[in-house]
Coordinates of C-alpha atoms in Angstrom, one line a residue:
Chain A
M1 CA -0.1 0.3 0.1
S2 CA 1.2 3.4 -0.7
A3 CA 2.8 5.4 2.1
G4 CA 0.7 7.4 4.3
F5 CA -2.6 5.5 4.0
T6 CA -4.1 2.2 3.8
E7 CA -7.4 1.2 2.1
S8 CA -9.9 -1.3 3.1
V9 CA -13.4 -2.4 2.1
L10 CA -16.7 -1.3 3.8
Q11 CA -19.7 -3.5 3.2
F12 CA -22.8 -2.5 5.0
G13 CA -26.5 -2.5 5.1
E14 CA -28.7 -5.5 4.9
Q15 CA -26.7 -8.5 3.7
G16 CA -23.9 -6.0 3.1
R17 CA -25.5 -4.6 -0.1
L18 CA -23.7 -1.2 0.5
F19 CA -20.2 -0.8 -0.4
G20 CA -17.5 1.7 0.1
I21 CA -13.7 2.2 0.4
L22 CA -12.1 3.4 3.7
T23 CA -9.0 5.2 3.5
T24 CA -7.3 5.4 6.8
P25 CA -4.1 7.5 7.7
T26 CA -1.2 6.1 9.1
T27 CA -2.0 7.4 12.4
V28 CA -5.7 8.2 13.2
N29 CA -6.6 11.3 15.1
P30 CA -9.9 10.5 16.9
A31 CA -10.6 14.2 17.5
R32 CA -11.0 14.7 13.8
P33 CA -14.3 14.4 11.7
V34 CA -14.3 11.4 9.2
V35 CA -14.6 12.9 5.7
L36 CA -17.5 11.2 3.4
I37 CA -17.5 11.3 -0.3
P38 CA -20.9 10.1 -2.0
N39 CA -21.3 9.4 -5.5
T40 CA -21.0 12.3 -8.5
G41 CA -24.0 11.5 -10.9
F42 CA -24.0 8.1 -11.9
E43 CA -20.4 7.5 -11.4
H44 CA -19.3 5.1 -9.1
R45 CA -16.9 5.9 -5.9
V46 CA -14.2 6.5 -8.0
G47 CA -15.5 10.0 -8.9
P48 CA -15.2 11.8 -12.4
N49 CA -11.6 11.4 -13.7
R50 CA -10.7 9.5 -10.7
L51 CA -11.2 13.0 -8.3
H52 CA -12.6 10.7 -5.4
V53 CA -9.7 8.5 -5.1
Q54 CA -7.2 11.3 -5.6
T55 CA -9.0 13.4 -2.8
A56 CA -9.4 10.6 -0.5
R57 CA -5.7 9.7 -0.8
A58 CA -4.7 13.0 -0.4
L59 CA -6.9 13.7 2.6
A60 CA -5.6 10.5 4.2
A61 CA -2.2 11.5 3.9
A62 CA -2.8 14.7 5.6
G63 CA -4.6 12.8 8.5
F64 CA -8.2 12.2 7.9
C65 CA -10.3 9.0 7.8
V66 CA -12.2 9.1 4.4
V67 CA -15.0 7.0 3.0
R68 CA -15.8 7.2 -0.7
Y69 CA -19.1 5.1 -1.1
D70 CA -21.7 3.9 -3.5
V71 CA -25.4 4.9 -2.9
S72 CA -28.3 2.2 -3.8
G73 CA -28.3 1.4 -7.2
L74 CA -24.9 3.0 -8.1
G75 CA -21.4 1.4 -8.5
D76 CA -21.3 -1.6 -6.1
S77 CA -24.2 -0.9 -4.2
D78 CA -27.6 -2.7 -4.5
A79 CA -30.9 -0.8 -4.2
P80 CA -32.9 -2.5 -1.1
P81 CA -34.9 -5.1 -2.2
G82 CA -38.9 -4.0 -2.6
Q83 CA -38.0 -0.6 -1.5
A84 CA -37.3 2.6 -3.3
A85 CA -33.5 3.8 -3.1
S86 CA -32.7 6.3 -0.7
S87 CA -29.3 7.8 -0.6
L88 CA -30.2 9.6 2.7
A89 CA -30.9 6.0 4.2
D90 CA -27.7 4.7 2.7
S91 CA -25.6 7.7 4.3
R92 CA -27.1 7.2 7.6
L93 CA -26.5 3.8 7.8
L94 CA -22.8 4.2 7.1
L95 CA -22.7 6.8 10.1
D96 CA -23.9 4.2 12.3
V97 CA -21.5 1.7 10.8
L98 CA -18.3 4.4 11.3
D99 CA -19.7 5.5 14.7
R100 CA -19.3 1.9 16.2
R101 CA -15.5 2.0 14.7
Q102 CA -14.8 5.3 16.4
L103 CA -12.2 6.7 13.7
G104 CA -13.4 10.2 14.7
T105 CA -15.7 13.0 15.9
G106 CA -18.4 13.9 13.7
Y107 CA -18.5 13.6 10.0
M108 CA -18.0 16.2 6.9
V109 CA -19.3 15.4 3.3
I110 CA -17.5 16.4 0.3
G111 CA -20.0 16.4 -2.6
L112 CA -19.9 17.2 -6.4
C113 CA -23.4 17.9 -8.1
S114 CA -25.4 15.1 -6.8
G115 CA -23.1 14.4 -4.2
S116 CA -23.6 17.9 -3.0
H117 CA -27.3 17.2 -2.9
D118 CA -26.7 13.9 -0.8
G119 CA -24.4 16.1 1.8
H120 CA -26.8 18.7 2.3
Q121 CA -29.8 16.4 3.0
L122 CA -27.6 14.2 5.2
C123 CA -26.8 17.3 7.1
R124 CA -30.1 18.5 7.2
A125 CA -31.3 14.9 8.5
D126 CA -28.5 14.1 11.1
E127 CA -26.6 16.4 13.3
R128 CA -23.6 14.1 13.5
V129 CA -22.7 16.0 10.1
V130 CA -20.5 18.9 11.2
G131 CA -19.0 20.0 7.8
L132 CA -20.3 20.4 4.0
F133 CA -17.9 21.2 1.0
S134 CA -20.3 21.4 -1.8
I135 CA -19.2 21.9 -5.6
D136 CA -21.7 22.9 -8.0
G137 CA -24.7 22.0 -5.6
Y138 CA -27.9 24.0 -5.1
A139 CA -27.7 27.3 -6.8
Y140 CA -30.4 29.8 -7.4
R141 CA -30.7 32.8 -9.7
N142 CA -31.5 36.4 -8.2
A143 CA -31.9 39.9 -9.6
K144 CA -28.3 40.5 -10.1
Y145 CA -27.9 37.1 -12.0
H146 CA -30.7 38.2 -14.4
Q147 CA -29.1 41.6 -14.8
L148 CA -25.8 40.2 -15.8
Y149 CA -27.5 37.6 -18.0
W150 CA -29.3 40.0 -20.0
A151 CA -26.5 42.7 -20.2
S152 CA -24.2 40.1 -21.5
R153 CA -26.9 38.7 -23.9
L154 CA -28.0 42.3 -25.2
S155 CA -24.1 43.0 -25.5
H156 CA -23.5 39.9 -27.4
P157 CA -26.2 38.5 -29.5
L158 CA -24.4 35.6 -31.0
R159 CA -23.6 34.2 -27.5
S160 CA -27.3 34.2 -27.1
L161 CA -27.4 32.1 -30.0
K162 CA -25.0 30.1 -28.7
N163 CA -26.3 29.7 -25.4
V164 CA -29.7 28.2 -27.0
A165 CA -27.8 26.0 -28.9
G166 CA -25.7 25.0 -25.9
R167 CA -28.7 23.9 -24.2
V168 CA -29.8 21.3 -26.7
L169 CA -26.4 20.0 -26.5
P170 CA -26.1 16.7 -24.2
Q171 CA -22.7 17.0 -22.8
Y172 CA -23.9 18.4 -19.3
R173 CA -26.9 18.1 -17.4
L174 CA -26.6 19.1 -13.6
L175 CA -28.2 16.8 -11.4
E176 CA -29.3 14.2 -14.0
P177 CA -31.2 11.4 -13.3
R178 CA -28.4 8.9 -11.9
G179 CA -29.0 5.3 -13.1
A180 CA -31.6 3.0 -13.9
D181 CA -31.6 1.7 -10.2
A182 CA -30.9 4.8 -8.5
E183 CA -33.4 7.5 -7.1
M184 CA -34.1 10.6 -9.0
I185 CA -33.0 14.0 -7.4
Q186 CA -35.4 16.7 -6.5
W187 CA -34.2 20.2 -6.1
P188 CA -35.5 21.8 -3.1
T189 CA -36.6 25.5 -3.3
A190 CA -34.5 28.5 -2.3
V191 CA -36.8 29.0 0.5
E192 CA -36.3 25.6 2.0
V193 CA -32.5 25.7 1.4
A194 CA -32.2 29.0 3.3
A195 CA -34.1 27.4 6.1
D196 CA -31.6 24.8 6.0
Y197 CA -28.7 27.0 5.7
Q198 CA -30.0 28.9 9.1
R199 CA -30.1 25.8 11.2
F200 CA -26.6 24.7 9.9
V201 CA -25.3 28.0 11.0
Q202 CA -27.0 27.5 14.3
R203 CA -25.5 24.3 14.7
R204 CA -22.1 25.7 13.6
V205 CA -21.6 23.3 10.4
S206 CA -18.6 24.3 8.8
M207 CA -19.4 25.2 5.2
A208 CA -17.8 25.7 1.9
F209 CA -19.1 26.2 -1.7
V210 CA -17.7 25.9 -4.9
F211 CA -19.2 27.1 -8.1
T212 CA -17.8 26.1 -11.6
G213 CA -17.7 27.9 -14.8
D214 CA -20.1 25.2 -16.1
V215 CA -23.1 26.1 -14.0
H216 CA -23.4 29.7 -15.6
D217 CA -27.1 28.7 -16.3
T218 CA -27.9 29.4 -12.5
Y219 CA -24.8 31.0 -11.2
L220 CA -22.8 34.0 -12.7
Y221 CA -20.9 36.0 -10.3
A222 CA -18.6 35.5 -7.2
D223 CA -20.9 36.4 -4.2
Q224 CA -24.2 35.3 -5.9
H225 CA -24.5 32.4 -3.3
Y226 CA -24.0 35.0 -0.4
D227 CA -26.4 37.5 -2.2
V228 CA -29.2 34.8 -2.6
F229 CA -28.1 33.4 1.2
P230 CA -27.1 36.2 3.4
M231 CA -26.9 34.2 6.5
L232 CA -23.6 32.5 4.9
R233 CA -21.6 35.7 5.1
G234 CA -19.1 35.0 7.7
A235 CA -20.2 31.6 8.2
A236 CA -19.1 29.7 4.8
Q237 CA -16.4 30.1 2.6
L238 CA -17.5 30.7 -1.2
R239 CA -15.2 30.4 -4.4
F240 CA -16.5 30.8 -7.9
L241 CA -13.8 29.0 -10.1
S242 CA -15.1 29.9 -13.6
H243 CA -12.1 28.4 -15.3
I244 CA -12.8 25.0 -13.9
D245 CA -15.6 22.7 -15.6
H246 CA -17.9 20.7 -13.9
T247 CA -16.2 17.4 -13.9
L248 CA -12.7 18.7 -13.5
T249 CA -11.5 17.5 -16.9
R250 CA -8.2 19.3 -16.4
R251 CA -5.7 17.8 -13.9
A252 CA -4.7 21.1 -12.8
A253 CA -8.3 21.8 -11.8
R254 CA -8.4 18.6 -9.8
E255 CA -5.3 19.5 -8.0
E256 CA -6.6 23.1 -7.3
M257 CA -9.6 21.6 -6.0
I258 CA -8.0 19.0 -3.7
R259 CA -5.5 21.6 -2.3
Y260 CA -8.5 23.9 -1.4
I261 CA -10.4 21.1 0.2
R262 CA -7.5 20.2 2.0
E263 CA -6.8 23.6 3.2
W264 CA -10.1 24.2 4.2
L265 CA -10.3 21.0 6.1
L266 CA -7.1 21.6 8.1
K267 CA -8.5 24.9 9.1
V268 CA -11.8 24.1 10.0
T269 CA -10.8 20.9 12.0
P270 CA -8.5 20.2 15.1
Chain B
M1 CA -19.7 -10.9 -4.6
Q2 CA -16.3 -10.5 -2.7
A3 CA -14.0 -7.4 -3.0
L4 CA -10.4 -8.3 -3.1
Q5 CA -7.0 -6.8 -3.3
F6 CA -4.0 -8.8 -5.0
G7 CA -0.7 -8.3 -6.7
S8 CA 2.3 -7.0 -5.2
K9 CA 2.7 -4.2 -2.3
Q10 CA 4.0 -1.9 -5.1
R11 CA 1.2 -2.4 -7.3
L12 CA -1.9 -3.5 -5.2
L13 CA -4.9 -4.2 -7.5
F14 CA -8.5 -4.0 -6.6
G15 CA -11.2 -6.4 -7.9
F16 CA -14.2 -8.4 -7.2
H17 CA -14.7 -12.2 -7.2
H18 CA -18.3 -13.1 -8.0
A19 CA -18.5 -16.7 -6.9
A20 CA -20.6 -19.1 -9.3
Q21 CA -24.2 -19.6 -8.0
G22 CA -25.0 -23.3 -7.7
A23 CA -22.5 -25.9 -8.9
A24 CA -19.5 -24.2 -10.4
R25 CA -18.5 -25.1 -13.9
Q26 CA -15.0 -25.9 -15.1
T27 CA -14.3 -22.6 -16.4
A28 CA -13.8 -19.2 -15.0
V29 CA -14.1 -16.1 -16.6
L30 CA -11.5 -13.0 -16.2
I31 CA -13.1 -9.5 -17.3
C32 CA -10.9 -7.1 -18.8
N33 CA -12.1 -3.3 -18.5
T34 CA -11.8 -0.7 -21.1
W35 CA -10.4 2.6 -20.1
G36 CA -11.2 6.2 -19.5
L37 CA -14.4 7.8 -19.7
E38 CA -15.7 4.2 -21.2
Y39 CA -14.4 2.7 -17.8
M40 CA -17.0 5.3 -16.2
R41 CA -19.6 4.6 -18.5
S42 CA -19.5 0.6 -18.4
Y43 CA -18.6 0.1 -14.5
R44 CA -22.0 -1.0 -13.7
G45 CA -22.6 -2.8 -16.7
V46 CA -19.6 -4.9 -16.3
R47 CA -20.8 -5.5 -12.7
V48 CA -24.0 -6.7 -14.1
L49 CA -22.2 -9.0 -16.6
A50 CA -20.0 -10.4 -13.7
Q51 CA -23.3 -11.2 -11.8
K52 CA -24.9 -12.9 -15.0
L53 CA -22.0 -15.0 -15.5
A54 CA -21.9 -16.0 -11.8
A55 CA -25.6 -17.0 -11.9
A56 CA -24.9 -19.2 -14.9
G57 CA -22.2 -21.1 -12.9
F58 CA -19.1 -19.2 -14.0
E59 CA -16.5 -18.0 -11.3
T60 CA -15.9 -14.6 -12.3
L61 CA -13.3 -11.8 -11.6
R62 CA -13.2 -8.2 -12.5
F63 CA -10.6 -5.8 -11.5
D64 CA -9.1 -2.4 -12.2
Y65 CA -5.7 -2.2 -13.7
S66 CA -2.8 -0.5 -11.9
G67 CA -3.3 3.4 -11.6
T68 CA -6.9 3.3 -12.7
G69 CA -10.1 3.1 -10.8
D70 CA -9.7 1.7 -7.2
S71 CA -6.3 0.1 -7.6
Q72 CA -3.3 1.3 -6.2
G73 CA -0.9 3.7 -8.1
H74 CA -1.0 7.5 -9.5
S75 CA -2.7 7.6 -12.9
L76 CA 0.3 9.2 -14.3
D77 CA 2.4 6.2 -13.9
A78 CA -0.2 4.0 -15.7
R79 CA 1.7 1.8 -18.3
L80 CA 0.5 -0.8 -20.7
E81 CA 3.5 -3.2 -19.8
H82 CA 2.2 -3.0 -15.9
W83 CA -1.7 -3.5 -17.4
L84 CA -0.4 -6.7 -19.3
E85 CA 1.3 -8.0 -16.1
D86 CA -1.9 -7.1 -14.1
L87 CA -4.0 -9.2 -16.3
V88 CA -1.8 -12.1 -15.9
L89 CA -1.8 -11.6 -12.0
A90 CA -5.8 -11.5 -12.1
A91 CA -5.7 -14.7 -14.1
R92 CA -3.7 -16.2 -11.5
E93 CA -5.9 -15.1 -8.7
L94 CA -8.8 -16.1 -10.5
R95 CA -7.1 -19.7 -10.8
E96 CA -6.3 -19.7 -7.1
L97 CA -9.7 -18.4 -6.0
S98 CA -11.8 -20.6 -8.2
G99 CA -9.6 -23.7 -8.2
K100 CA -10.4 -23.8 -12.2
Q101 CA -7.5 -23.9 -14.4
D102 CA -9.8 -23.1 -17.6
I103 CA -10.2 -19.6 -18.1
V104 CA -12.2 -17.3 -20.8
V105 CA -11.0 -13.8 -21.0
I106 CA -13.7 -11.2 -21.9
G107 CA -12.1 -7.7 -23.1
L108 CA -14.4 -4.7 -23.4
R109 CA -13.4 -2.4 -26.0
L110 CA -9.8 -1.7 -25.2
G111 CA -9.8 -4.4 -22.8
A112 CA -9.9 -6.7 -25.7
L113 CA -6.8 -5.3 -27.5
I114 CA -4.8 -5.4 -23.9
A115 CA -6.1 -9.0 -23.4
E116 CA -5.1 -9.9 -26.9
A117 CA -1.8 -8.3 -26.3
A118 CA -1.5 -10.6 -23.4
R119 CA -2.5 -13.6 -24.9
Q120 CA 0.7 -15.2 -25.4
R121 CA 2.2 -14.4 -21.9
P122 CA 2.9 -17.4 -19.7
G123 CA 0.4 -17.4 -17.2
L124 CA -2.6 -16.3 -19.1
N125 CA -3.3 -19.3 -21.2
A126 CA -6.9 -18.6 -21.8
R127 CA -8.8 -21.1 -23.8
L128 CA -10.9 -18.4 -25.3
H129 CA -10.8 -14.5 -25.9
I130 CA -13.9 -12.8 -26.1
H131 CA -13.8 -9.2 -27.6
W132 CA -17.0 -7.1 -26.9
D133 CA -16.8 -4.4 -29.4
A134 CA -13.3 -4.4 -30.1
P135 CA -11.9 -1.5 -31.8
S136 CA -9.9 -2.4 -34.9
D137 CA -6.4 -1.4 -33.3
G138 CA -5.1 1.0 -30.9
A139 CA -4.6 3.9 -33.1
S140 CA -8.1 3.8 -34.3
Y141 CA -9.4 3.6 -30.6
I142 CA -7.0 6.5 -29.3
A143 CA -8.2 8.5 -32.5
L144 CA -11.8 8.2 -31.3
M145 CA -11.1 9.1 -27.9
R146 CA -9.4 12.3 -29.0
Q147 CA -12.1 13.1 -31.2
L148 CA -14.6 12.6 -28.4
S149 CA -12.5 14.6 -26.1
D150 CA -12.1 17.6 -28.5
G151 CA -15.8 17.2 -29.2
S152 CA -16.6 17.6 -25.4
D153 CA -14.3 20.4 -25.1
R154 CA -15.8 22.4 -28.0
A155 CA -19.4 21.8 -26.7
K156 CA -18.4 22.9 -23.3
N157 CA -16.6 25.9 -24.6
W158 CA -19.4 26.8 -26.7
R159 CA -21.8 27.2 -23.7
R160 CA -19.3 28.9 -21.6
N161 CA -18.5 32.6 -21.3
R162 CA -15.7 34.2 -23.2
H163 CA -13.7 34.7 -20.6
S164 CA -14.1 31.2 -18.7
Q165 CA -12.9 29.1 -21.9
L166 CA -11.5 25.8 -20.6
P167 CA -7.7 26.0 -20.5
P168 CA -5.8 23.7 -23.0
S169 CA -5.3 20.1 -21.8
D170 CA -1.6 19.4 -20.4
G171 CA -0.9 17.1 -23.0
N172 CA -0.7 14.3 -20.5
E173 CA -4.4 13.8 -20.2
L174 CA -7.3 12.5 -22.6
Q175 CA -11.0 13.3 -21.6
G176 CA -9.9 14.0 -18.0
H177 CA -8.0 11.0 -17.7
A178 CA -4.4 10.7 -16.8
F179 CA -2.6 9.6 -20.4
P180 CA 0.8 10.0 -19.9
A181 CA 3.1 9.9 -23.2
P182 CA 4.5 6.2 -22.8
L183 CA 0.9 4.9 -22.2
A184 CA -0.2 6.8 -25.2
A185 CA 2.3 5.5 -27.2
A186 CA 2.0 1.9 -26.3
L187 CA -1.6 1.7 -26.7
T188 CA -1.5 3.7 -30.1
A189 CA 0.5 0.7 -31.3
L190 CA -1.5 -1.9 -29.9
P191 CA -2.7 -4.0 -33.0
G192 CA -6.1 -5.2 -33.2
P193 CA -7.3 -8.8 -32.4
A194 CA -6.6 -11.4 -35.3
P195 CA -9.4 -13.3 -36.5
Q196 CA -8.5 -16.5 -35.1
A197 CA -10.5 -19.6 -33.9
A198 CA -10.0 -19.2 -30.1
S199 CA -12.0 -16.0 -30.1
L200 CA -15.5 -14.8 -30.0
W201 CA -16.3 -11.5 -31.2
L202 CA -19.6 -9.9 -29.6
V203 CA -21.2 -7.0 -31.6
S204 CA -23.4 -4.4 -30.3
S205 CA -26.0 -3.4 -33.1
D206 CA -23.9 -0.1 -33.9
H207 CA -20.7 -2.1 -34.2
S208 CA -19.2 -5.0 -36.5
A209 CA -16.4 -7.3 -36.3
P210 CA -13.9 -7.4 -39.0
P211 CA -14.8 -9.1 -42.3
A212 CA -12.5 -11.7 -42.2
V213 CA -14.2 -13.3 -38.9
A214 CA -16.2 -16.5 -39.7
A215 CA -19.6 -15.8 -39.0
E216 CA -19.8 -18.8 -36.1
S217 CA -17.3 -16.6 -34.3
V218 CA -19.8 -13.7 -34.1
L219 CA -22.2 -13.2 -31.3
A220 CA -24.6 -10.4 -32.3
L221 CA -26.1 -8.4 -29.7
G222 CA -29.5 -6.6 -30.2
E223 CA -28.8 -3.4 -28.4
A224 CA -26.6 -0.6 -29.5
A225 CA -23.9 0.6 -27.4
H226 CA -23.0 4.2 -28.8
W227 CA -19.3 3.8 -28.0
Q228 CA -18.5 6.5 -31.0
E229 CA -21.2 9.0 -30.2
L230 CA -20.3 12.1 -28.4
D231 CA -23.9 12.5 -26.9
W232 CA -23.5 9.2 -25.1
V233 CA -20.1 9.5 -23.3
N234 CA -21.7 10.5 -20.0
T235 CA -24.6 7.8 -20.1
P236 CA -24.4 4.5 -18.2
W237 CA -23.9 1.6 -20.4
V238 CA -25.8 -1.2 -18.7
P239 CA -26.2 -3.8 -21.2
A240 CA -28.2 -6.4 -18.9
A241 CA -30.0 -8.2 -21.9
A242 CA -26.9 -8.4 -23.8
A243 CA -25.0 -9.8 -20.5
G244 CA -27.6 -12.2 -20.3
K245 CA -27.3 -13.6 -23.9
L246 CA -23.6 -13.9 -23.6
A247 CA -24.0 -15.8 -20.2
S248 CA -26.5 -18.3 -21.8
H249 CA -24.2 -18.5 -24.9
L250 CA -21.2 -19.6 -22.8
A251 CA -23.2 -21.7 -20.7
Q252 CA -24.1 -23.9 -23.8
V253 CA -20.5 -24.0 -25.1
L254 CA -18.3 -24.2 -22.2
R255 CA -18.1 -27.0 -19.4

């Protein structure tokens, strides 16, 4: 095994139907939270362009226990027999399993796209979650978004046509249906998310939000998330990385993201 | 389904053993993945295939090449020579786990070319190679991957703002996956599988086997795979019916 960490299999749930990989640092610090990385879209726990593997190993080398896992119907996890798939129920089962192992204190979720949704919903339902790192998660347009959008469109009419064309190109669909056996994702309203954030702030949940240049359909300027959700100012980090794409197809982008995640975790944890 | 790690400490490989259900047959099956976006797209499909084979009585092993998926190793250190060694190691692991000496290798897409390149290696010795939608050779496969990668970048940049265009690739990556120069050179030089007796060609409805392949060596699958279409690169490939058809076919022709 590579220096600085070891990897082992986690099978949990009824008849071990759920699957994950636990990456453990050479020395476990039980005061630190355990980091969870759920699926992104339909992709299995490896993540887009192996992002989750690289992130888990880098964070383990920095002293964090990390679990990257498949929710029901994705990767190597089966849907519960006779029941609808629920990534929330899966994640809570995982917390129960990890609690018994006493690998750390609390949990932090790093999620990209549908993984961000999973992290948010887990944090909402379970106070054992003490941190969220969201990449291209929930985003909502506000007045300034529309102002920037139309100013841009009116000054560059050709781009307006490109944007319409882009909408029918299928390369990229955020929060798309995940897989035949997996659950469909429902995006909450901004009012619901605001209420959640208010509770997260009261709970002192550590939060960081990153938006990439591929989500310009909903996100257009650096402080947009702060403007839509003022309670996050001073309570959460926010970055708009317009040069990065949603699945981090450039190695430099993945390295930048992992560096940021690592720095953030080291800042907000013991 | 049993997760396992095997190989050397320096190059630990990750895989799954699917034990045969019911009475095990005399032949075990080794599945060789494709690569990059195709690997991501086909991951669940390969699992379904392994499950169908196990249900038909075949001990089955699937695994990730070193530097890919869950296996150890940095992606930039991935080399074809290592993957060929990995394949032989996986064959040995399968024989040990199953107690079966007869093995069949199923290579999906690039995996078919890798398995073919390893055919003569001591320790592999498969009685049958099954090529599932095999590319005609490594050069054409890599050319297609480059074409899809360029197309994907173009589509993204078309939609992105002028000031946030994607930076150019650093040359060591393809479709977002590490693609170091030695690996690129070796994969590009891979020949296509030769039309020979000890091979079975599986072809999706939008694919074809080389003309020289005898008709009795081709198993036509009813479903399209869309390997060459940009619209499909982010869509899961889970050919459950085709996997069932292959498992039934093998159950008829193998012990």
